[in-house]
mmCIF file with all atom_site columns, C-alpha atoms in Angstrom:
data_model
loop_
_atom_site.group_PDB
_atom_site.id
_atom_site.type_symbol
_atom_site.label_atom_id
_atom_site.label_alt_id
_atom_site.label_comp_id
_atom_site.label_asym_id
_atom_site.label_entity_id
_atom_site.label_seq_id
_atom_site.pdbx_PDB_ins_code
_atom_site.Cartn_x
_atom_site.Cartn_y
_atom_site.Cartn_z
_atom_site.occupancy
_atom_site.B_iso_or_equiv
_atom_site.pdbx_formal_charge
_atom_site.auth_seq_id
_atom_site.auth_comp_id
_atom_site.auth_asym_id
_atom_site.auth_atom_id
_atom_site.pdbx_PDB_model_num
ATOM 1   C CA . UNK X 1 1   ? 0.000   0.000  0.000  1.00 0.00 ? 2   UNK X CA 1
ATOM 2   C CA . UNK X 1 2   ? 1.462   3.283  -0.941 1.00 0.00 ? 3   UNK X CA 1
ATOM 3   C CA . UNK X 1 3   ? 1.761   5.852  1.652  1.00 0.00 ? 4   UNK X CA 1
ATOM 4   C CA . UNK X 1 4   ? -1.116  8.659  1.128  1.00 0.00 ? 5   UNK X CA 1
ATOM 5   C CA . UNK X 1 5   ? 0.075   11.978 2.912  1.00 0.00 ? 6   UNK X CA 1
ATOM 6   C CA . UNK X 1 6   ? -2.776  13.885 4.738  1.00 0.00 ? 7   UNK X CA 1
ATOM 7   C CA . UNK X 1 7   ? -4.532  16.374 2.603  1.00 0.00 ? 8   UNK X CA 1
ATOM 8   C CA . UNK X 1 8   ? -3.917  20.192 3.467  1.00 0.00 ? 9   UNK X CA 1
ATOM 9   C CA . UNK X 1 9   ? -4.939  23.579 2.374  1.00 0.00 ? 10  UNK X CA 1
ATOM 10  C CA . UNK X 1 10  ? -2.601  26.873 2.536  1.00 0.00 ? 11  UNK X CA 1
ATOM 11  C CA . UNK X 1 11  ? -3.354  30.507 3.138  1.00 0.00 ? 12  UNK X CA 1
ATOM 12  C CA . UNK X 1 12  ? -1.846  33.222 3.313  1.00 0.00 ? 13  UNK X CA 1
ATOM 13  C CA . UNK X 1 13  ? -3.363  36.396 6.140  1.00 0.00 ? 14  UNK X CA 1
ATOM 14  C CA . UNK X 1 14  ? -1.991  39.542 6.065  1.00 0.00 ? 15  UNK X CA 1
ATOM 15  C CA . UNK X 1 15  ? -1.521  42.250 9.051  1.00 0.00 ? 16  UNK X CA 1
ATOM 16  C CA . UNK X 1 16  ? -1.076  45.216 7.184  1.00 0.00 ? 17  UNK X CA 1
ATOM 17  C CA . UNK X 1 17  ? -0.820  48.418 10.157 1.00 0.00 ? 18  UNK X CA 1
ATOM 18  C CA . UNK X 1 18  ? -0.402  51.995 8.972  1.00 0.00 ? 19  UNK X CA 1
ATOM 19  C CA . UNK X 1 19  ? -0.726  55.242 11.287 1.00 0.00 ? 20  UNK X CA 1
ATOM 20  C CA . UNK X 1 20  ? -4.761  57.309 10.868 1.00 0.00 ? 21  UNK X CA 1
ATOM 21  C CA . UNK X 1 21  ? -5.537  60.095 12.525 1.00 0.00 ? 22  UNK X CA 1
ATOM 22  C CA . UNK X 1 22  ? -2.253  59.331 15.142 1.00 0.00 ? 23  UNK X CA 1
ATOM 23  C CA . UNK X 1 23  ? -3.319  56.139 15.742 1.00 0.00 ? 24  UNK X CA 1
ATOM 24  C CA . UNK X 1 24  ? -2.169  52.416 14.598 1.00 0.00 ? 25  UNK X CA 1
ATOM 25  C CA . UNK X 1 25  ? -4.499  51.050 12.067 1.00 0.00 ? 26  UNK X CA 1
ATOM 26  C CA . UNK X 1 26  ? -5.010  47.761 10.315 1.00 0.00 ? 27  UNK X CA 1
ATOM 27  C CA . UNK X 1 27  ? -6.801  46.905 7.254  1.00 0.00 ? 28  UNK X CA 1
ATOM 28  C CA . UNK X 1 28  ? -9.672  44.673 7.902  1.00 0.00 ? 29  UNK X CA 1
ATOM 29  C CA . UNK X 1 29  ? -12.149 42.734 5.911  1.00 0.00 ? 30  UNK X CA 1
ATOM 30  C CA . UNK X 1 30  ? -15.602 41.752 6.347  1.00 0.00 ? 31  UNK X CA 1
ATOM 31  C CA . UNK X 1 31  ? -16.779 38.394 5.045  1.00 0.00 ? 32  UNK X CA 1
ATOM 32  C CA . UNK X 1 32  ? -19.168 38.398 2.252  1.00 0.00 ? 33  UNK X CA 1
ATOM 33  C CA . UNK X 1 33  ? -19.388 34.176 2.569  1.00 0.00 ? 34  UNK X CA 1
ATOM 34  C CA . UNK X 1 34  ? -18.806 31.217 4.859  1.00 0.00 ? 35  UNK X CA 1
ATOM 35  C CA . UNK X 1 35  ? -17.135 30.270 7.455  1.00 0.00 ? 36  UNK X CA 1
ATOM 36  C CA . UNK X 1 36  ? -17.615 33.501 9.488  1.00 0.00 ? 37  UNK X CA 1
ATOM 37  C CA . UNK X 1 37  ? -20.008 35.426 7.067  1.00 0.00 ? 38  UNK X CA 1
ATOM 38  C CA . UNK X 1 38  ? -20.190 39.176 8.051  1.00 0.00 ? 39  UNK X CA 1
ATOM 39  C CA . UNK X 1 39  ? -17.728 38.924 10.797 1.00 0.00 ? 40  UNK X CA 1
ATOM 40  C CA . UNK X 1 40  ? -14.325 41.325 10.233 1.00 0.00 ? 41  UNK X CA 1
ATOM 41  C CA . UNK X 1 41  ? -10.952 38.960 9.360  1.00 0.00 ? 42  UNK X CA 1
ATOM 42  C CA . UNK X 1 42  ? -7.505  39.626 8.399  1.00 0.00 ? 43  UNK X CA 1
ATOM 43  C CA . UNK X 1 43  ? -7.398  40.281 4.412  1.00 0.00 ? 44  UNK X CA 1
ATOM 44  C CA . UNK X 1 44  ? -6.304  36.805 2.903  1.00 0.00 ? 45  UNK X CA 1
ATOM 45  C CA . UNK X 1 45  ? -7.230  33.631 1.116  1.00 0.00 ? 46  UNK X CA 1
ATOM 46  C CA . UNK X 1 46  ? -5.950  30.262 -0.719 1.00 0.00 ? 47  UNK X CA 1
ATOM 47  C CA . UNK X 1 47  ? -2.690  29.905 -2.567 1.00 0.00 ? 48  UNK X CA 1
ATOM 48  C CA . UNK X 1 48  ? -3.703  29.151 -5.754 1.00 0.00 ? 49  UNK X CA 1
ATOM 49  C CA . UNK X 1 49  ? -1.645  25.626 -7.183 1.00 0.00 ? 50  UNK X CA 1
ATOM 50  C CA . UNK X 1 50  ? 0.489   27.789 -9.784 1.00 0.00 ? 51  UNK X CA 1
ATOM 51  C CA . UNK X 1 51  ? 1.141   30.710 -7.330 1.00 0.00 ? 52  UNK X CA 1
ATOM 52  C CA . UNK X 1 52  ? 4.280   31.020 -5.139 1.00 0.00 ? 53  UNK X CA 1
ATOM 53  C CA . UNK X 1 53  ? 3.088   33.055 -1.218 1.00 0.00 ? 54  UNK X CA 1
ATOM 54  C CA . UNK X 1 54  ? 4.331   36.303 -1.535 1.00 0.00 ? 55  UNK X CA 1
ATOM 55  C CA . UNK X 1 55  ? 2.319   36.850 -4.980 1.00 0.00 ? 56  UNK X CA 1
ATOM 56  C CA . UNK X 1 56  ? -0.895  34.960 -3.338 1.00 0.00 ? 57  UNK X CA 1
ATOM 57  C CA . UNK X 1 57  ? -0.414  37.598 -0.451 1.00 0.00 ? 58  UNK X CA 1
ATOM 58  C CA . UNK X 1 58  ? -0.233  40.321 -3.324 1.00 0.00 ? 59  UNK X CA 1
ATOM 59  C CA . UNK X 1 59  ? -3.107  38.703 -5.321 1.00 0.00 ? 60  UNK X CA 1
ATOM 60  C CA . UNK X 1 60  ? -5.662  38.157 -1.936 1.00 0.00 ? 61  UNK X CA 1
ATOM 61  C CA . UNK X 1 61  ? -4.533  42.044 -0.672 1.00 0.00 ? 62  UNK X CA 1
ATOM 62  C CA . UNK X 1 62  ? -5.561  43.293 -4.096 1.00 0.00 ? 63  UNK X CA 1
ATOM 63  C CA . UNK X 1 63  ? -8.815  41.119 -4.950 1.00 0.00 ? 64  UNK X CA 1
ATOM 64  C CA . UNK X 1 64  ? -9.814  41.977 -1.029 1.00 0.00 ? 65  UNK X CA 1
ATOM 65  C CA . UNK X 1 65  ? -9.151  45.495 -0.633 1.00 0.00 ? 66  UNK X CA 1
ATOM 66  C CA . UNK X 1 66  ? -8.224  47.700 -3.792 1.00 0.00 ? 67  UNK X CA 1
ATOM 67  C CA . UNK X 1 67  ? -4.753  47.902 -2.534 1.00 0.00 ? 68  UNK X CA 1
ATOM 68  C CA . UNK X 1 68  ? -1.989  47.106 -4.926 1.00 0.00 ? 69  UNK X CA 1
ATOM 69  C CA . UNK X 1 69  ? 2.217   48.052 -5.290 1.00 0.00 ? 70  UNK X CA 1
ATOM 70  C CA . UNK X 1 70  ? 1.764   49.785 -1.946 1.00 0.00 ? 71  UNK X CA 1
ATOM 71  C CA . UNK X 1 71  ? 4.823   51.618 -0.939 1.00 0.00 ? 72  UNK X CA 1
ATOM 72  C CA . UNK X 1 72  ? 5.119   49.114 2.416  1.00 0.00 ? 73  UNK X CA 1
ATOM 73  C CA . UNK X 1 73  ? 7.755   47.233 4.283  1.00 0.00 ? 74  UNK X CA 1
ATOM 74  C CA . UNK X 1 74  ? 6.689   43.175 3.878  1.00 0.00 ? 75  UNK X CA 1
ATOM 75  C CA . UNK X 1 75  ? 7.471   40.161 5.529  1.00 0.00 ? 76  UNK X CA 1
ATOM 76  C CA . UNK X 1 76  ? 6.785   37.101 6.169  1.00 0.00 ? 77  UNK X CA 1
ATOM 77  C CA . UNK X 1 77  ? 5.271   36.717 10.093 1.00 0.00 ? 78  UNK X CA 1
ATOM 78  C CA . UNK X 1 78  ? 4.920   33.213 11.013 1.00 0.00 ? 79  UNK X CA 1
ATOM 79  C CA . UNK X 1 79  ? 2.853   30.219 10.089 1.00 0.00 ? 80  UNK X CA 1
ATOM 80  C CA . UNK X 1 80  ? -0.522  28.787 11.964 1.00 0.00 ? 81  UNK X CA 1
ATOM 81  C CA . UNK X 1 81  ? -1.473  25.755 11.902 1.00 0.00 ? 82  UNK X CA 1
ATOM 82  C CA . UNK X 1 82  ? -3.525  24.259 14.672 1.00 0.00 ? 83  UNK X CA 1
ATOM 83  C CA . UNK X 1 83  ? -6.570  22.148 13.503 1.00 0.00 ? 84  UNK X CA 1
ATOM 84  C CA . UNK X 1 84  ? -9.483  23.272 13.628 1.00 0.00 ? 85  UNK X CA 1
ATOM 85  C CA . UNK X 1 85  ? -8.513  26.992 12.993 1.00 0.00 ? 86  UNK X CA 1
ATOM 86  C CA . UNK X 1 86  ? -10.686 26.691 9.610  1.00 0.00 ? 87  UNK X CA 1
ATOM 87  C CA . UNK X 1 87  ? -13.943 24.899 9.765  1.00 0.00 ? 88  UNK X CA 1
ATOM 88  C CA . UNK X 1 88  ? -13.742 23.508 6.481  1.00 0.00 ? 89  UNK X CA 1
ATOM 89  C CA . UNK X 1 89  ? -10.722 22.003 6.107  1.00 0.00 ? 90  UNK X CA 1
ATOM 90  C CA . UNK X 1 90  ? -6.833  21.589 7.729  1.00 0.00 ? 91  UNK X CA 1
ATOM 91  C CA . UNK X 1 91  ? -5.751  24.870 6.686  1.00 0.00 ? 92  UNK X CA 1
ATOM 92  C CA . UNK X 1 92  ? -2.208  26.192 7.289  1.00 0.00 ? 93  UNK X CA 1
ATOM 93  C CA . UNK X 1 93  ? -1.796  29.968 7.076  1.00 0.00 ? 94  UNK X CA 1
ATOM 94  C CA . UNK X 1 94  ? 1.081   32.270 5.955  1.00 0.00 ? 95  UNK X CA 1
ATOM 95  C CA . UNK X 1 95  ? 0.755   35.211 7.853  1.00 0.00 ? 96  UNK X CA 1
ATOM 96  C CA . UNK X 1 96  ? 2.949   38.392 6.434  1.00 0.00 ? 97  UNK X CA 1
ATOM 97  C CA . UNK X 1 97  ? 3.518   41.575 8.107  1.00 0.00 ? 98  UNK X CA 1
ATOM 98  C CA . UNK X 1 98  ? 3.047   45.049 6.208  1.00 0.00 ? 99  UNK X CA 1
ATOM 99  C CA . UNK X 1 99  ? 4.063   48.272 7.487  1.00 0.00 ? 100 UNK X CA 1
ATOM 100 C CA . UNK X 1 100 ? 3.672   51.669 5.720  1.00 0.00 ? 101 UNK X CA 1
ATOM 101 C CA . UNK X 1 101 ? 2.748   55.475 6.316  1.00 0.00 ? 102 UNK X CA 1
ATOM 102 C CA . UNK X 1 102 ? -0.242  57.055 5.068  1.00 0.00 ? 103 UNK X CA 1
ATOM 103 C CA . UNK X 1 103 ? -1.985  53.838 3.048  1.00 0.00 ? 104 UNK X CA 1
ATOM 104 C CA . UNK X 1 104 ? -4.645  54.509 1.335  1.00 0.00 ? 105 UNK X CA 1
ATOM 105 C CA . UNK X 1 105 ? -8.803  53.978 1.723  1.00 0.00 ? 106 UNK X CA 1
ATOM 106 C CA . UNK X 1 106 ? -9.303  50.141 0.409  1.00 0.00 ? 107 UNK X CA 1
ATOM 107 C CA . UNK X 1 107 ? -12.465 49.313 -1.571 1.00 0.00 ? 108 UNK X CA 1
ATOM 108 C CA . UNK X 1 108 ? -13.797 45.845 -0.661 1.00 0.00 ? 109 UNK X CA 1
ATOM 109 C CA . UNK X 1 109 ? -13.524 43.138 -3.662 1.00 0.00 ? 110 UNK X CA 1
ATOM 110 C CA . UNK X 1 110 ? -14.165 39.686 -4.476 1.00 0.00 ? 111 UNK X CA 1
ATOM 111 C CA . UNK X 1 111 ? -15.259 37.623 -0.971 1.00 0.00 ? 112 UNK X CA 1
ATOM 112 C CA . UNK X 1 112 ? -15.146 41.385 1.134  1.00 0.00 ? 113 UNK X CA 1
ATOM 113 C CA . UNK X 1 113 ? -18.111 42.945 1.829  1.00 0.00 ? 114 UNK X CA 1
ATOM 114 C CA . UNK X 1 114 ? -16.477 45.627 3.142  1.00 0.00 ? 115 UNK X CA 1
ATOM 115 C CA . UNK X 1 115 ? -12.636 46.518 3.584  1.00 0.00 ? 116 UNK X CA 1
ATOM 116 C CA . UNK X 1 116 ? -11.870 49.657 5.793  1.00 0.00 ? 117 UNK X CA 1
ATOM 117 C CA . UNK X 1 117 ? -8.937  50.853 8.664  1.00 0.00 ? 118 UNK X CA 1
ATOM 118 C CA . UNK X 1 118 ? -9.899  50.110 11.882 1.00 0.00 ? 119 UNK X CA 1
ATOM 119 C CA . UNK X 1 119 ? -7.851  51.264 14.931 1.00 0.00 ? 120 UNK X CA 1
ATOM 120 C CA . UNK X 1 120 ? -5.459  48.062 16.474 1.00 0.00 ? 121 UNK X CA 1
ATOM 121 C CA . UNK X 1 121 ? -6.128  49.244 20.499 1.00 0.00 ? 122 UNK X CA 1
ATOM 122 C CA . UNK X 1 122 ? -9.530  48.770 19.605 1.00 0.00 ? 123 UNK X CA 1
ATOM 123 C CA . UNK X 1 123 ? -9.836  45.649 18.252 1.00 0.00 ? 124 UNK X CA 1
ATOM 124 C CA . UNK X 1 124 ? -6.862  44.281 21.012 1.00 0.00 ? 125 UNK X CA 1
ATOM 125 C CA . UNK X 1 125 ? -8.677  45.507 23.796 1.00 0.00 ? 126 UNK X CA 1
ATOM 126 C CA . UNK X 1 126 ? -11.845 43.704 24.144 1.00 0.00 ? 127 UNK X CA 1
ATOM 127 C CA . UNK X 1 127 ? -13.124 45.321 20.650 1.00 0.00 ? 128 UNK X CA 1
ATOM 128 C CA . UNK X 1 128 ? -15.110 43.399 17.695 1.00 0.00 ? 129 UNK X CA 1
ATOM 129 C CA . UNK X 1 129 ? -14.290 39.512 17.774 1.00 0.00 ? 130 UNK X CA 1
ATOM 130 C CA . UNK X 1 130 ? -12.684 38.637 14.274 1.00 0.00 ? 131 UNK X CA 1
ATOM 131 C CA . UNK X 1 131 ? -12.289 35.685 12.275 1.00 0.00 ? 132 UNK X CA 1
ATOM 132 C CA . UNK X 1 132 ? -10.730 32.362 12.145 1.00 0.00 ? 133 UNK X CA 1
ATOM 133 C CA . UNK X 1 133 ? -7.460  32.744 14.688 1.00 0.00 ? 134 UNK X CA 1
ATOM 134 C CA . UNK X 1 134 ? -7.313  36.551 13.607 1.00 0.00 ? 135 UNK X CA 1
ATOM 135 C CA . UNK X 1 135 ? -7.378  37.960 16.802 1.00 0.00 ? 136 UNK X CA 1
ATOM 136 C CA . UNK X 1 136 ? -3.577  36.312 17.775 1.00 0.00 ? 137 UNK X CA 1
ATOM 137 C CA . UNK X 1 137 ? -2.325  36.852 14.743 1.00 0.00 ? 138 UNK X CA 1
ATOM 138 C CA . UNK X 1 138 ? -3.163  40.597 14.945 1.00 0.00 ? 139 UNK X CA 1
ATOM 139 C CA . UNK X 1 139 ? -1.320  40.542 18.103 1.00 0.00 ? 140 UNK X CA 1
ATOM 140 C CA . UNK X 1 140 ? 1.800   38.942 16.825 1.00 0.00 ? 141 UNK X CA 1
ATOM 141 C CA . UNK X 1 141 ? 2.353   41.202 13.945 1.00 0.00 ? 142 UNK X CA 1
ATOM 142 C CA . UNK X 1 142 ? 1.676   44.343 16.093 1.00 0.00 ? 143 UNK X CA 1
ATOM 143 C CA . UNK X 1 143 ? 3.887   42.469 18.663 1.00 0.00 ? 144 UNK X CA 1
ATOM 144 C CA . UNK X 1 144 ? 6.579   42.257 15.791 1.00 0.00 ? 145 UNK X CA 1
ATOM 145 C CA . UNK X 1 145 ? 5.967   45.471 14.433 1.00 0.00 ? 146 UNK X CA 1
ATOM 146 C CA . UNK X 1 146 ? 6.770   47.278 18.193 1.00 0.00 ? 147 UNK X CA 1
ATOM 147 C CA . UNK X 1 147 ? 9.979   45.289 18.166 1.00 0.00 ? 148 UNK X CA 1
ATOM 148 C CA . UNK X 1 148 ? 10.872  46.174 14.500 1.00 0.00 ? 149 UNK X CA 1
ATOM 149 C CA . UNK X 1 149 ? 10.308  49.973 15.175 1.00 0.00 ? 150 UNK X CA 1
ATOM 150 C CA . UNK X 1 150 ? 12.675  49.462 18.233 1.00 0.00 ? 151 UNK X CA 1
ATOM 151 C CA . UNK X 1 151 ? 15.703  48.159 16.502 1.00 0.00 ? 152 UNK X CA 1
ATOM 152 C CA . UNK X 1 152 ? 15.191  48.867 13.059 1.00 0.00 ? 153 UNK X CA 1
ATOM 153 C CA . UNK X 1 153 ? 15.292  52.614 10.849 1.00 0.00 ? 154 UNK X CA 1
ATOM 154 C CA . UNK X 1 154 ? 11.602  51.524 9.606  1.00 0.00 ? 155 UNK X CA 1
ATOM 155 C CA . UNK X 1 155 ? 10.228  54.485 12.223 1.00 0.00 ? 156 UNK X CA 1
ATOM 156 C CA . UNK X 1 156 ? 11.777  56.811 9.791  1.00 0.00 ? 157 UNK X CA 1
ATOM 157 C CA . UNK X 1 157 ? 9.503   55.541 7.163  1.00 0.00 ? 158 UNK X CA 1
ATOM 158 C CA . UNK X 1 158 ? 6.077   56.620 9.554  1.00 0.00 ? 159 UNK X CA 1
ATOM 159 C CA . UNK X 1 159 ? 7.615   60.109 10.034 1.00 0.00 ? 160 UNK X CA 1
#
């Protein structure tokens, strides 16, 4: 019998933070379909079979949100990967990190019913629940963003 490995689905999520009105923002969806219809996620979807990550995260950001070549520092985050995190299937998740100044509105597309800035204390601090395993890896890219600004030049690129 030949060995059959399990079957898996990748995503990539993206945190993408910029400063509004002199506060840290990040660019959140709001699911037009199932799992979590109408709730707010992360912007993000499946790797497509011919696609390598960093152009799915470019392709999902654009179909999602309007937002495209943005002039933004990017990075990979960290992968997720507990079961269960997706209802329908074993899904493992790219998550990438985005930083840049004075981003632009996005206009929802595709699965989005709406895409808009909404302020990170807010949605850290007891604010809107958000999809899928969201929530922690919000946290983890602001955590790595606060650490980035600390021994990095990228604050230079928010002034």
């Amino acid at each position: 019998m030949t060995y059959q490995p399990p079957q898996a689905a990748v995503t990539v999520d993206l945190v993408l933070l910029t400063i509004r009105g002199g506060e840290l923002c990040v660019l959140l969806v709001r699911r037009a379909a199932a799992p979590f219809e109408g709730e707010l996620a992360l912007p993000g979807g499946f790797v497509l079979p011919d696609e390598d990550l960093d152009s799915a995260a470019a392709r999902e950001l654009a179909e999602e949100t309007g937002l495209s070549d943005l002039p933004v520092h990017l990075e990979q985050l960290r992968s997720y990967g507990e079961p269960g995190r997706d209802p329908r299937t074993r899904v493992v998740t790219v998550a990438y990190l985005a930083l840049g100044p004075d981003l632009p509105d996005p206009v929802a597309g595709s699965d989005a019913a709406e895409a808009r800035w909404a302020v990170v204390s807010r949605m850290l601090n007891g604010g809107k629940r958000l999809a899928f395993d969201h929530a922690q890896i919000l946290s983890d890219g602001v955590d790595r963003a606060r650490a980035k600004l600390e021994y990095t030049p990228l604050a230079t690129a928010f002034c």
